C-alpha atoms as an extended CHARMM CRD file, in Angstrom:
* protein
*
       267  EXT
         1         1  ALA       CA             -1.0910000000       -4.2150000000       26.0340000000  PROA      1               0.0000000000
         2         2  LYS       CA              1.0380000000       -1.2920000000       24.3330000000  PROA      2               0.0000000000
         3         3  PRO       CA             -1.8570000000        0.9350000000       22.6210000000  PROA      3               0.0000000000
         4         4  LEU       CA             -1.7460000000       -0.1180000000       18.0920000000  PROA      4               0.0000000000
         5         5  VAL       CA             -2.4030000000        3.0630000000       17.8180000000  PROA      5               0.0000000000
         6         6  ASP       CA             -0.0150000000        5.9160000000       19.6300000000  PROA      6               0.0000000000
         7         7  ASP       CA             -0.4570000000        9.5600000000       19.7060000000  PROA      7               0.0000000000
         8         8  GLU       CA              2.0360000000       10.2670000000       17.2550000000  PROA      8               0.0000000000
         9         9  LEU       CA              0.4690000000        8.8500000000       14.4330000000  PROA      9               0.0000000000
        10        10  TRP       CA             -2.9000000000        9.6020000000       15.2680000000  PROA      10              0.0000000000
        11        11  ASP       CA             -1.8270000000       13.4100000000       14.9220000000  PROA      11              0.0000000000
        12        12  MET       CA             -0.2230000000       12.9540000000       11.8910000000  PROA      12              0.0000000000
        13        13  LEU       CA             -3.8860000000       11.1190000000       10.2940000000  PROA      13              0.0000000000
        14        14  GLU       CA             -6.6880000000       12.6260000000       12.6020000000  PROA      14              0.0000000000
        15        15  PRO       CA             -6.3110000000       15.6720000000       10.3960000000  PROA      15              0.0000000000
        16        16  ILE       CA             -6.6950000000       14.4140000000        7.0330000000  PROA      16              0.0000000000
        17        17  LEU       CA             -9.5110000000       11.8380000000        8.3030000000  PROA      17              0.0000000000
        18        18  PRO       CA            -13.4970000000       13.4830000000        6.7920000000  PROA      18              0.0000000000
        19        19  GLU       CA            -15.2420000000       15.7470000000        9.0330000000  PROA      19              0.0000000000
        20        20  ALA       CA            -18.7740000000       13.7570000000       10.2880000000  PROA      20              0.0000000000
        21        21  LYS       CA            -21.7650000000       14.9250000000        9.0810000000  PROA      21              0.0000000000
        22        22  PRO       CA            -23.8160000000       17.1460000000       12.0910000000  PROA      22              0.0000000000
        23        23  ARG       CA            -25.9270000000       15.0690000000       14.4200000000  PROA      23              0.0000000000
        24        24  ARG       CA            -29.8750000000       16.4890000000       13.8650000000  PROA      24              0.0000000000
        25        25  PHE       CA            -30.8000000000       17.9410000000       17.3010000000  PROA      25              0.0000000000
        26        26  ARG       CA            -34.0370000000       16.8840000000       17.7100000000  PROA      26              0.0000000000
        27        27  TYR       CA            -33.4820000000       12.6840000000       16.7680000000  PROA      27              0.0000000000
        28        28  PRO       CA            -29.5530000000       12.3380000000       17.8150000000  PROA      28              0.0000000000
        29        29  GLY       CA            -29.6230000000        8.7980000000       17.4430000000  PROA      29              0.0000000000
        30        30  ARG       CA            -26.9060000000        7.0150000000       18.6970000000  PROA      30              0.0000000000
        31        31  LYS       CA            -23.5250000000        8.4550000000       18.9940000000  PROA      31              0.0000000000
        32        32  PRO       CA            -20.6570000000        7.2430000000       16.3490000000  PROA      32              0.0000000000
        33        33  MET       CA            -17.8590000000        5.3680000000       17.5320000000  PROA      33              0.0000000000
        34        34  ASP       CA            -15.1180000000        7.8920000000       18.2670000000  PROA      34              0.0000000000
        35        35  ASN       CA            -12.9680000000        7.4950000000       14.8360000000  PROA      35              0.0000000000
        36        36  ARG       CA             -9.4910000000        6.1400000000       17.0510000000  PROA      36              0.0000000000
        37        37  ARG       CA            -11.3130000000        3.4890000000       18.2430000000  PROA      37              0.0000000000
        38        38  ALA       CA            -12.2670000000        2.4320000000       14.3110000000  PROA      38              0.0000000000
        39        39  LEU       CA             -8.3390000000        3.1920000000       13.4000000000  PROA      39              0.0000000000
        40        40  THR       CA             -7.6170000000        0.6840000000       16.0390000000  PROA      40              0.0000000000
        41        41  GLY       CA            -10.0040000000       -2.2540000000       14.8790000000  PROA      41              0.0000000000
        42        42  ILE       CA             -8.7960000000       -1.8700000000       11.5260000000  PROA      42              0.0000000000
        43        43  LEU       CA             -5.2460000000       -2.0630000000       12.2460000000  PROA      43              0.0000000000
        44        44  PHE       CA             -5.7600000000       -4.9930000000       14.7280000000  PROA      44              0.0000000000
        45        45  VAL       CA             -7.7320000000       -6.4730000000       11.3270000000  PROA      45              0.0000000000
        46        46  LEU       CA             -4.8830000000       -6.0930000000        9.4770000000  PROA      46              0.0000000000
        47        47  LYS       CA             -2.6800000000       -7.3380000000       11.4440000000  PROA      47              0.0000000000
        48        48  THR       CA             -4.3300000000      -10.4630000000       12.5310000000  PROA      48              0.0000000000
        49        49  GLY       CA             -6.4890000000      -11.4170000000        9.7460000000  PROA      49              0.0000000000
        50        50  ILE       CA             -9.5660000000      -11.8590000000       12.2960000000  PROA      50              0.0000000000
        51        51  GLY       CA            -12.6330000000      -11.4500000000       11.0130000000  PROA      51              0.0000000000
        52        52  TRP       CA            -14.7940000000       -8.1100000000       11.0050000000  PROA      52              0.0000000000
        53        53  GLU       CA            -17.4860000000       -9.5350000000       13.7720000000  PROA      53              0.0000000000
        54        54  ASP       CA            -14.4390000000      -11.3930000000       15.5970000000  PROA      54              0.0000000000
        55        55  LEU       CA            -13.0310000000       -8.0680000000       17.0650000000  PROA      55              0.0000000000
        56        56  PRO       CA            -12.9280000000       -8.6750000000       20.8500000000  PROA      56              0.0000000000
        57        57  GLN       CA            -15.3210000000       -6.4270000000       22.7090000000  PROA      57              0.0000000000
        58        58  GLU       CA            -12.2170000000       -5.9720000000       25.4350000000  PROA      58              0.0000000000
        59        59  MET       CA            -10.2000000000       -3.8330000000       22.8730000000  PROA      59              0.0000000000
        60        60  GLY       CA            -13.4810000000       -0.9920000000       22.3900000000  PROA      60              0.0000000000
        61        61  CYS       CA            -14.1630000000       -0.8440000000       19.1490000000  PROA      61              0.0000000000
        62        62  GLY       CA            -17.0010000000       -1.0320000000       18.7050000000  PROA      62              0.0000000000
        63        63  SER       CA            -18.5890000000       -3.3640000000       16.4390000000  PROA      63              0.0000000000
        64        64  GLY       CA            -16.4770000000       -4.8690000000       13.3550000000  PROA      64              0.0000000000
        65        65  MET       CA            -19.1500000000       -3.5100000000       11.0110000000  PROA      65              0.0000000000
        66        66  THR       CA            -18.4890000000       -0.1800000000       12.4120000000  PROA      66              0.0000000000
        67        67  CYS       CA            -14.8260000000       -0.4890000000       11.4570000000  PROA      67              0.0000000000
        68        68  TRP       CA            -15.3290000000       -1.9040000000        7.9060000000  PROA      68              0.0000000000
        69        69  ARG       CA            -17.8910000000        1.3550000000        6.9660000000  PROA      69              0.0000000000
        70        70  ARG       CA            -14.6370000000        3.6930000000        8.6440000000  PROA      70              0.0000000000
        71        71  LEU       CA            -12.5270000000        1.6670000000        5.9210000000  PROA      71              0.0000000000
        72        72  ARG       CA            -14.9440000000        1.7340000000        3.1460000000  PROA      72              0.0000000000
        73        73  ASP       CA            -15.5680000000        5.4400000000        3.8930000000  PROA      73              0.0000000000
        74        74  TRP       CA            -12.1650000000        6.2510000000        4.0690000000  PROA      74              0.0000000000
        75        75  GLN       CA            -10.4250000000        4.9280000000        1.2960000000  PROA      75              0.0000000000
        76        76  ALA       CA            -13.5180000000        6.2850000000       -0.4990000000  PROA      76              0.0000000000
        77        77  ALA       CA            -12.3700000000       10.2770000000        0.1090000000  PROA      77              0.0000000000
        78        78  GLY       CA             -8.5320000000        9.0310000000       -0.2010000000  PROA      78              0.0000000000
        79        79  VAL       CA             -7.5750000000        8.9790000000        3.2990000000  PROA      79              0.0000000000
        80        80  TRP       CA             -5.0510000000        6.3510000000        3.6340000000  PROA      80              0.0000000000
        81        81  GLN       CA             -3.1520000000        7.3290000000       -0.2480000000  PROA      81              0.0000000000
        82        82  HSD       CA             -2.9410000000       10.7900000000        2.0840000000  PROA      82              0.0000000000
        83        83  LEU       CA             -1.5950000000        8.8600000000        4.8060000000  PROA      83              0.0000000000
        84        84  HSD       CA              1.0980000000        7.7210000000        2.6580000000  PROA      84              0.0000000000
        85        85  GLU       CA              1.7670000000       10.5010000000        0.8170000000  PROA      85              0.0000000000
        86        86  VAL       CA              2.4190000000       13.2080000000        4.1520000000  PROA      86              0.0000000000
        87        87  LEU       CA              5.0550000000       10.1320000000        5.3790000000  PROA      87              0.0000000000
        88        88  LEU       CA              6.6120000000       10.0010000000        2.0600000000  PROA      88              0.0000000000
        89        89  ALA       CA              7.1190000000       13.7990000000        2.6030000000  PROA      89              0.0000000000
        90        90  LYS       CA              8.1940000000       13.3960000000        6.1080000000  PROA      90              0.0000000000
        91        91  LEU       CA             10.8510000000       10.8200000000        4.4240000000  PROA      91              0.0000000000
        92        92  HSD       CA             11.9950000000       13.1800000000        1.7600000000  PROA      92              0.0000000000
        93        93  GLY       CA             11.9870000000       16.0710000000        4.1330000000  PROA      93              0.0000000000
        94        94  ALA       CA             14.3340000000       13.9800000000        6.3060000000  PROA      94              0.0000000000
        95        95  ASN       CA             16.8200000000       12.3320000000        2.7200000000  PROA      95              0.0000000000
        96        96  GLN       CA             15.9800000000        8.9300000000        3.3140000000  PROA      96              0.0000000000
        97        97  LEU       CA             14.4080000000        8.3850000000        0.1670000000  PROA      97              0.0000000000
        98        98  ASP       CA             16.5940000000        7.0600000000       -2.4100000000  PROA      98              0.0000000000
        99        99  TRP       CA             16.0080000000        8.7450000000       -5.6310000000  PROA      99              0.0000000000
       100       100  SER       CA             18.9360000000        7.5370000000       -7.4460000000  PROA      100             0.0000000000
       101       101  ARG       CA             16.6840000000        4.1820000000       -8.0710000000  PROA      101             0.0000000000
       102       102  ALA       CA             13.3110000000        2.4640000000       -7.9280000000  PROA      102             0.0000000000
       103       103  VAL       CA             12.2540000000       -1.4260000000       -8.1540000000  PROA      103             0.0000000000
       104       104  VAL       CA              9.5020000000       -2.8710000000       -9.0870000000  PROA      104             0.0000000000
       105       105  ASP       CA              8.1780000000       -7.1520000000       -7.9300000000  PROA      105             0.0000000000
       106       106  SER       CA              4.7050000000       -8.0970000000       -7.9050000000  PROA      106             0.0000000000
       107       107  ALA       CA              3.5850000000      -11.3550000000       -5.3640000000  PROA      107             0.0000000000
       108       108  SER       CA              0.3080000000      -13.0850000000       -5.8150000000  PROA      108             0.0000000000
       109       109  LEU       CA             -1.7730000000      -14.5610000000       -3.2310000000  PROA      109             0.0000000000
       110       110  ARG       CA             -5.0650000000      -16.7960000000       -2.6840000000  PROA      110             0.0000000000
       111       111  ALA       CA             -8.7200000000      -14.9110000000       -3.2650000000  PROA      111             0.0000000000
       112       112  LEU       CA            -12.1720000000      -15.6220000000       -2.8540000000  PROA      112             0.0000000000
       113       113  LYS       CA            -14.2650000000      -14.2800000000       -5.6810000000  PROA      113             0.0000000000
       114       114  GLY       CA            -14.9550000000      -10.9260000000       -6.9380000000  PROA      114             0.0000000000
       115       115  ASP       CA            -13.3220000000       -7.5910000000       -9.2850000000  PROA      115             0.0000000000
       116       116  LYS       CA             -9.4780000000       -8.3660000000       -9.6850000000  PROA      116             0.0000000000
       117       117  THR       CA             -9.3990000000      -11.8320000000       -8.9670000000  PROA      117             0.0000000000
       118       118  GLY       CA             -8.6060000000      -14.4920000000      -11.9040000000  PROA      118             0.0000000000
       119       119  PRO       CA             -6.2570000000      -17.9170000000      -12.3310000000  PROA      119             0.0000000000
       120       120  ASN       CA             -3.5350000000      -17.9400000000      -10.5780000000  PROA      120             0.0000000000
       121       121  PRO       CA             -0.7130000000      -19.4460000000      -13.0040000000  PROA      121             0.0000000000
       122       122  THR       CA              1.5900000000      -20.3150000000       -9.9580000000  PROA      122             0.0000000000
       123       123  ASP       CA             -0.7170000000      -22.0670000000       -7.9790000000  PROA      123             0.0000000000
       124       124  ARG       CA             -3.0090000000      -24.5170000000       -9.9090000000  PROA      124             0.0000000000
       125       125  ALA       CA             -5.1330000000      -21.9000000000      -11.7630000000  PROA      125             0.0000000000
       126       126  LYS       CA             -6.5550000000      -21.1640000000       -8.1520000000  PROA      126             0.0000000000
       127       127  THR       CA             -8.9170000000      -17.6920000000       -8.1850000000  PROA      127             0.0000000000
       128       128  GLY       CA             -5.9980000000      -15.1870000000       -6.7840000000  PROA      128             0.0000000000
       129       129  SER       CA             -5.0210000000      -11.7190000000       -7.3450000000  PROA      129             0.0000000000
       130       130  LYS       CA             -1.6020000000      -10.2620000000       -7.5640000000  PROA      130             0.0000000000
       131       131  HSD       CA              0.3660000000       -6.9960000000       -5.2990000000  PROA      131             0.0000000000
       132       132  HSD       CA              2.4340000000       -5.0330000000       -7.6260000000  PROA      132             0.0000000000
       133       133  LEU       CA              4.9890000000       -2.5240000000       -6.0820000000  PROA      133             0.0000000000
       134       134  ILE       CA              7.6760000000        0.1580000000       -6.4430000000  PROA      134             0.0000000000
       135       135  THR       CA              9.8640000000        1.2410000000       -4.1130000000  PROA      135             0.0000000000
       136       136  ASP       CA             13.3370000000        3.2330000000       -2.8140000000  PROA      136             0.0000000000
       137       137  GLY       CA             16.9900000000        2.1680000000       -3.5670000000  PROA      137             0.0000000000
       138       138  ARG       CA             16.1320000000        1.5680000000        0.3730000000  PROA      138             0.0000000000
       139       139  GLY       CA             12.7210000000       -0.1110000000        0.1480000000  PROA      139             0.0000000000
       140       140  ILE       CA             10.0650000000        2.3780000000        0.8440000000  PROA      140             0.0000000000
       141       141  PRO       CA              7.2790000000        1.6860000000       -0.6170000000  PROA      141             0.0000000000
       142       142  LEU       CA              6.3960000000        4.4650000000       -3.1030000000  PROA      142             0.0000000000
       143       143  ALA       CA              2.8990000000        2.4690000000       -4.4850000000  PROA      143             0.0000000000
       144       144  SER       CA              1.2960000000       -0.2060000000       -5.4530000000  PROA      144             0.0000000000
       145       145  LEU       CA             -1.4620000000       -1.9130000000       -7.2320000000  PROA      145             0.0000000000
       146       146  LEU       CA             -3.6290000000       -4.6840000000       -7.0670000000  PROA      146             0.0000000000
       147       147  THR       CA             -4.6050000000       -6.4810000000      -10.3710000000  PROA      147             0.0000000000
       148       148  LYS       CA             -5.9210000000      -10.3500000000      -11.2890000000  PROA      148             0.0000000000
       149       149  ALA       CA             -3.3300000000      -13.4720000000      -10.4080000000  PROA      149             0.0000000000
       150       150  ASN       CA             -2.7930000000      -14.0480000000      -14.2920000000  PROA      150             0.0000000000
       151       151  VAL       CA             -1.8840000000      -10.2990000000      -15.2170000000  PROA      151             0.0000000000
       152       152  ASN       CA              1.4050000000       -9.8150000000      -16.7860000000  PROA      152             0.0000000000
       153       153  ASP       CA              4.5230000000       -8.2670000000      -14.8910000000  PROA      153             0.0000000000
       154       154  ASN       CA              5.2900000000       -5.6810000000      -17.7000000000  PROA      154             0.0000000000
       155       155  THR       CA              1.6910000000       -4.9310000000      -18.3300000000  PROA      155             0.0000000000
       156       156  GLN       CA              2.2240000000       -2.6390000000      -14.5060000000  PROA      156             0.0000000000
       157       157  LEU       CA              5.6180000000       -0.9460000000      -15.0600000000  PROA      157             0.0000000000
       158       158  ARG       CA              3.6590000000        2.1840000000      -16.2120000000  PROA      158             0.0000000000
       159       159  ALA       CA              1.0730000000        1.8210000000      -14.0640000000  PROA      159             0.0000000000
       160       160  LEU       CA              3.3080000000        1.2970000000      -11.2910000000  PROA      160             0.0000000000
       161       161  VAL       CA              5.5730000000        4.1270000000      -12.3220000000  PROA      161             0.0000000000
       162       162  GLN       CA              2.5960000000        6.9560000000      -12.6170000000  PROA      162             0.0000000000
       163       163  ALA       CA              1.3020000000        5.8740000000       -9.3220000000  PROA      163             0.0000000000
       164       164  ILE       CA              3.9230000000        7.3720000000       -7.4590000000  PROA      164             0.0000000000
       165       165  PRO       CA              2.3810000000       10.4570000000       -5.7640000000  PROA      165             0.0000000000
       166       166  PRO       CA              4.6810000000       13.8630000000       -6.2230000000  PROA      166             0.0000000000
       167       167  VAL       CA              6.5000000000       13.2300000000       -3.1180000000  PROA      167             0.0000000000
       168       168  ARG       CA              6.9330000000       17.0240000000       -0.8470000000  PROA      168             0.0000000000
       169       169  GLY       CA              8.6080000000       17.7050000000        1.8300000000  PROA      169             0.0000000000
       170       170  LYS       CA             11.3130000000       20.3800000000        0.5240000000  PROA      170             0.0000000000
       171       171  LEU       CA             11.5290000000       23.3880000000       -1.1610000000  PROA      171             0.0000000000
       172       172  GLY       CA             10.7660000000       23.2480000000       -4.8170000000  PROA      172             0.0000000000
       173       173  ARG       CA              9.0150000000       21.2170000000       -6.8330000000  PROA      173             0.0000000000
       174       174  PRO       CA              7.8530000000       17.5820000000       -5.5260000000  PROA      174             0.0000000000
       175       175  ARG       CA              9.7070000000       14.6980000000       -6.5400000000  PROA      175             0.0000000000
       176       176  ARG       CA              7.6460000000       11.9140000000       -8.0710000000  PROA      176             0.0000000000
       177       177  ARG       CA             10.4370000000       10.4470000000      -10.9930000000  PROA      177             0.0000000000
       178       178  PRO       CA             13.5360000000        8.2120000000       -9.7150000000  PROA      178             0.0000000000
       179       179  LYS       CA             16.7990000000        8.0870000000      -12.1360000000  PROA      179             0.0000000000
       180       180  ARG       CA             16.6030000000        4.5850000000      -12.8080000000  PROA      180             0.0000000000
       181       181  VAL       CA             14.1550000000        1.9400000000      -12.5990000000  PROA      181             0.0000000000
       182       182  GLN       CA             14.6950000000       -1.7520000000      -12.2860000000  PROA      182             0.0000000000
       183       183  GLY       CA             13.0770000000       -5.2700000000      -12.3630000000  PROA      183             0.0000000000
       184       184  ASP       CA             13.3660000000       -8.4270000000      -13.5510000000  PROA      184             0.0000000000
       185       185  ARG       CA             12.8620000000      -11.0940000000      -16.5270000000  PROA      185             0.0000000000
       186       186  GLY       CA              9.2700000000      -10.2490000000      -15.8550000000  PROA      186             0.0000000000
       187       187  TYR       CA              9.1600000000       -6.6480000000      -16.6860000000  PROA      187             0.0000000000
       188       188  ASP       CA             11.5100000000       -7.1660000000      -20.3700000000  PROA      188             0.0000000000
       189       189  SER       CA              9.5090000000       -4.8980000000      -23.2920000000  PROA      189             0.0000000000
       190       190  ARG       CA             11.2270000000       -2.6580000000      -25.7780000000  PROA      190             0.0000000000
       191       191  ALA       CA              8.5550000000       -0.4810000000      -25.7970000000  PROA      191             0.0000000000
       192       192  ASP       CA              8.7220000000        0.2800000000      -21.7630000000  PROA      192             0.0000000000
       193       193  ARG       CA             11.9360000000        0.8360000000      -22.2990000000  PROA      193             0.0000000000
       194       194  ASN       CA             11.8290000000        3.6240000000      -24.8420000000  PROA      194             0.0000000000
       195       195  TRP       CA              8.5880000000        4.9830000000      -22.4850000000  PROA      195             0.0000000000
       196       196  LEU       CA             11.1400000000        4.9300000000      -19.3110000000  PROA      196             0.0000000000
       197       197  ARG       CA             13.7270000000        7.0880000000      -21.7740000000  PROA      197             0.0000000000
       198       198  GLN       CA             11.1700000000        9.4560000000      -22.9270000000  PROA      198             0.0000000000
       199       199  ARG       CA             10.5680000000       10.6990000000      -19.4960000000  PROA      199             0.0000000000
       200       200  GLY       CA             14.6080000000       10.5520000000      -18.3460000000  PROA      200             0.0000000000
       201       201  ILE       CA             14.4130000000        7.4060000000      -16.5360000000  PROA      201             0.0000000000
       202       202  GLN       CA             16.6900000000        5.0440000000      -17.4690000000  PROA      202             0.0000000000
       203       203  PRO       CA             15.6740000000        1.6010000000      -17.5350000000  PROA      203             0.0000000000
       204       204  LEU       CA             17.8960000000       -1.7770000000      -15.9130000000  PROA      204             0.0000000000
       205       205  LEU       CA             15.5330000000       -4.2620000000      -16.8300000000  PROA      205             0.0000000000
       206       206  ALA       CA             16.6770000000       -7.6280000000      -17.1820000000  PROA      206             0.0000000000
       207       207  LYS       CA             16.5050000000       -9.4910000000      -20.5780000000  PROA      207             0.0000000000
       208       208  ARG       CA             14.4410000000      -13.2280000000      -21.2240000000  PROA      208             0.0000000000
       209       209  ASN       CA             16.6820000000      -15.5080000000      -22.5680000000  PROA      209             0.0000000000
       210       210  THR       CA             20.1700000000      -14.8400000000      -21.1460000000  PROA      210             0.0000000000
       211       211  PRO       CA             22.4840000000      -16.3720000000      -19.2270000000  PROA      211             0.0000000000
       212       212  HSD       CA             22.4490000000      -15.8270000000      -15.3180000000  PROA      212             0.0000000000
       213       213  GLY       CA             24.1680000000      -13.4290000000      -13.3770000000  PROA      213             0.0000000000
       214       214  SER       CA             22.8720000000      -10.2290000000      -14.4850000000  PROA      214             0.0000000000
       215       215  GLY       CA             24.2840000000       -8.6840000000      -11.4940000000  PROA      215             0.0000000000
       216       216  LEU       CA             20.5710000000       -6.9990000000      -10.6590000000  PROA      216             0.0000000000
       217       217  GLY       CA             19.4030000000       -9.1370000000       -7.9650000000  PROA      217             0.0000000000
       218       218  VAL       CA             22.1110000000       -7.3770000000       -5.7420000000  PROA      218             0.0000000000
       219       219  TYR       CA             19.6670000000       -4.3070000000       -5.4300000000  PROA      219             0.0000000000
       220       220  ARG       CA             16.3220000000       -5.9850000000       -6.3470000000  PROA      220             0.0000000000
       221       221  TRP       CA             16.1770000000       -7.9730000000       -3.2450000000  PROA      221             0.0000000000
       222       222  VAL       CA             14.7150000000       -4.4060000000       -1.1840000000  PROA      222             0.0000000000
       223       223  VAL       CA             11.0440000000       -4.8960000000       -2.8760000000  PROA      223             0.0000000000
       224       224  GLU       CA             11.0970000000       -8.5910000000       -2.2690000000  PROA      224             0.0000000000
       225       225  ARG       CA             12.0280000000       -7.7310000000        1.4680000000  PROA      225             0.0000000000
       226       226  THR       CA              9.1140000000       -4.8880000000        1.0180000000  PROA      226             0.0000000000
       227       227  LEU       CA              6.9710000000       -7.3260000000       -0.3590000000  PROA      227             0.0000000000
       228       228  SER       CA              7.6620000000       -9.6040000000        2.7940000000  PROA      228             0.0000000000
       229       229  TRP       CA              7.0170000000       -7.0480000000        5.1780000000  PROA      229             0.0000000000
       230       230  LEU       CA              3.7810000000       -6.4620000000        3.1910000000  PROA      230             0.0000000000
       231       231  HSD       CA              2.3780000000       -9.7070000000        3.6510000000  PROA      231             0.0000000000
       232       232  GLN       CA              3.5180000000      -10.0530000000        7.7160000000  PROA      232             0.0000000000
       233       233  PHE       CA             -0.0230000000       -8.0510000000        7.9110000000  PROA      233             0.0000000000
       234       234  ARG       CA             -1.9080000000      -11.6910000000        8.2720000000  PROA      234             0.0000000000
       235       235  ARG       CA             -4.9330000000       -9.7660000000        6.2600000000  PROA      235             0.0000000000
       236       236  LEU       CA             -3.0060000000       -9.3470000000        3.2410000000  PROA      236             0.0000000000
       237       237  ARG       CA             -1.6670000000      -12.8560000000        2.9610000000  PROA      237             0.0000000000
       238       238  ILE       CA             -5.4610000000      -14.3970000000        1.5910000000  PROA      238             0.0000000000
       239       239  ARG       CA             -7.8870000000      -11.7710000000       -0.0440000000  PROA      239             0.0000000000
       240       240  TYR       CA            -10.8430000000      -12.0800000000        1.5090000000  PROA      240             0.0000000000
       241       241  GLU       CA            -12.5420000000       -8.8740000000        0.1310000000  PROA      241             0.0000000000
       242       242  ARG       CA            -14.8100000000       -9.4460000000       -2.2920000000  PROA      242             0.0000000000
       243       243  GLN       CA            -14.4810000000       -5.1900000000       -3.3340000000  PROA      243             0.0000000000
       244       244  PRO       CA            -11.3610000000       -4.8630000000       -4.5640000000  PROA      244             0.0000000000
       245       245  GLU       CA            -11.0490000000       -1.2930000000       -3.1640000000  PROA      245             0.0000000000
       246       246  LEU       CA            -11.0400000000       -2.5980000000        0.3150000000  PROA      246             0.0000000000
       247       247  HSD       CA             -8.1020000000       -4.6460000000       -0.2970000000  PROA      247             0.0000000000
       248       248  GLU       CA             -6.5930000000       -1.9800000000       -1.6200000000  PROA      248             0.0000000000
       249       249  ALA       CA             -7.0660000000        0.4390000000        1.4350000000  PROA      249             0.0000000000
       250       250  PHE       CA             -5.2820000000       -2.2240000000        3.4500000000  PROA      250             0.0000000000
       251       251  MET       CA             -2.7130000000       -2.0940000000        1.2070000000  PROA      251             0.0000000000
       252       252  ALA       CA             -2.2770000000        1.1700000000        0.9540000000  PROA      252             0.0000000000
       253       253  PHE       CA             -2.6870000000        1.5910000000        4.6150000000  PROA      253             0.0000000000
       254       254  GLY       CA              0.5230000000       -1.7130000000        5.1260000000  PROA      254             0.0000000000
       255       255  CYS       CA              2.5980000000        0.7610000000        2.6170000000  PROA      255             0.0000000000
       256       256  ALA       CA              1.5470000000        3.8360000000        5.3630000000  PROA      256             0.0000000000
       257       257  LEU       CA              2.7780000000        1.2900000000        8.3130000000  PROA      257             0.0000000000
       258       258  ILE       CA              5.8920000000        0.5340000000        6.8880000000  PROA      258             0.0000000000
       259       259  CYS       CA              6.7010000000        4.4190000000        6.1290000000  PROA      259             0.0000000000
       260       260  TRP       CA              6.0570000000        4.7360000000        9.3070000000  PROA      260             0.0000000000
       261       261  ARG       CA              8.2740000000        2.3700000000       10.8890000000  PROA      261             0.0000000000
       262       262  PHE       CA             11.2550000000        3.5000000000        8.7420000000  PROA      262             0.0000000000
       263       263  LEU       CA             10.6410000000        7.3020000000        9.8680000000  PROA      263             0.0000000000
       264       264  ASN       CA             10.3800000000        5.8640000000       13.9070000000  PROA      264             0.0000000000
       265       265  SER       CA             14.1020000000        4.4420000000       13.1020000000  PROA      265             0.0000000000
       266       266  LEU       CA             14.9080000000        7.5990000000       12.4610000000  PROA      266             0.0000000000
       267       267  CYS       CA             14.1340000000        8.8860000000       16.2740000000  PROA      267             0.0000000000
């Protein structure tokens, strides 16, 4: 079968990984599992949604809990966010990022108990979380956030804009501000509009209590498509992780993989 982690992606990720702890000379213990095999197990869980202990031994990924610990440790070391920034820099260097506008949207999902969970108003108040996403004009994910399901979208607009990392890839200062931000009626806020204007960003947010037909749907569909791509990773359809950091690690890795697909489409 085709390997899940190809050589090019691994060559990009390997320098980012933290150095392994030196083994003791006298009692070295069991040799740790190879990082590439652990990454294969993490990617398999992300794509299929399978439980950690159900990882097929034929894949050579070792113990599922070992892969879980690598996901946790690499999230603490900032590996997934760093990988996302590296891919954004490559897309920016290839003139593939559309900074003329950024688009924001969110999607709710079922969740188990844990931090950043709350009653989902769209699912009979069942426990859930919410994915918040901001993309460029082509739908390339720039940043993502995880909140409770009952958090209003307009409370996360500033956090999403501030979460856009400084994107390198060209000479000069890194780019992190789009020319305009577009969103639906859930982001209608006069204070947020003034906040965006103070930062040189033009707000294009649909207003509440106005008839439909603003025309923003012609441009906003890209973020809805990217959310659909993100939820094609089955582990992101339902939040099984009680610790929000682990689910945020899967979100960042999923965004990086979408950027990787865009990068491969240029070849």
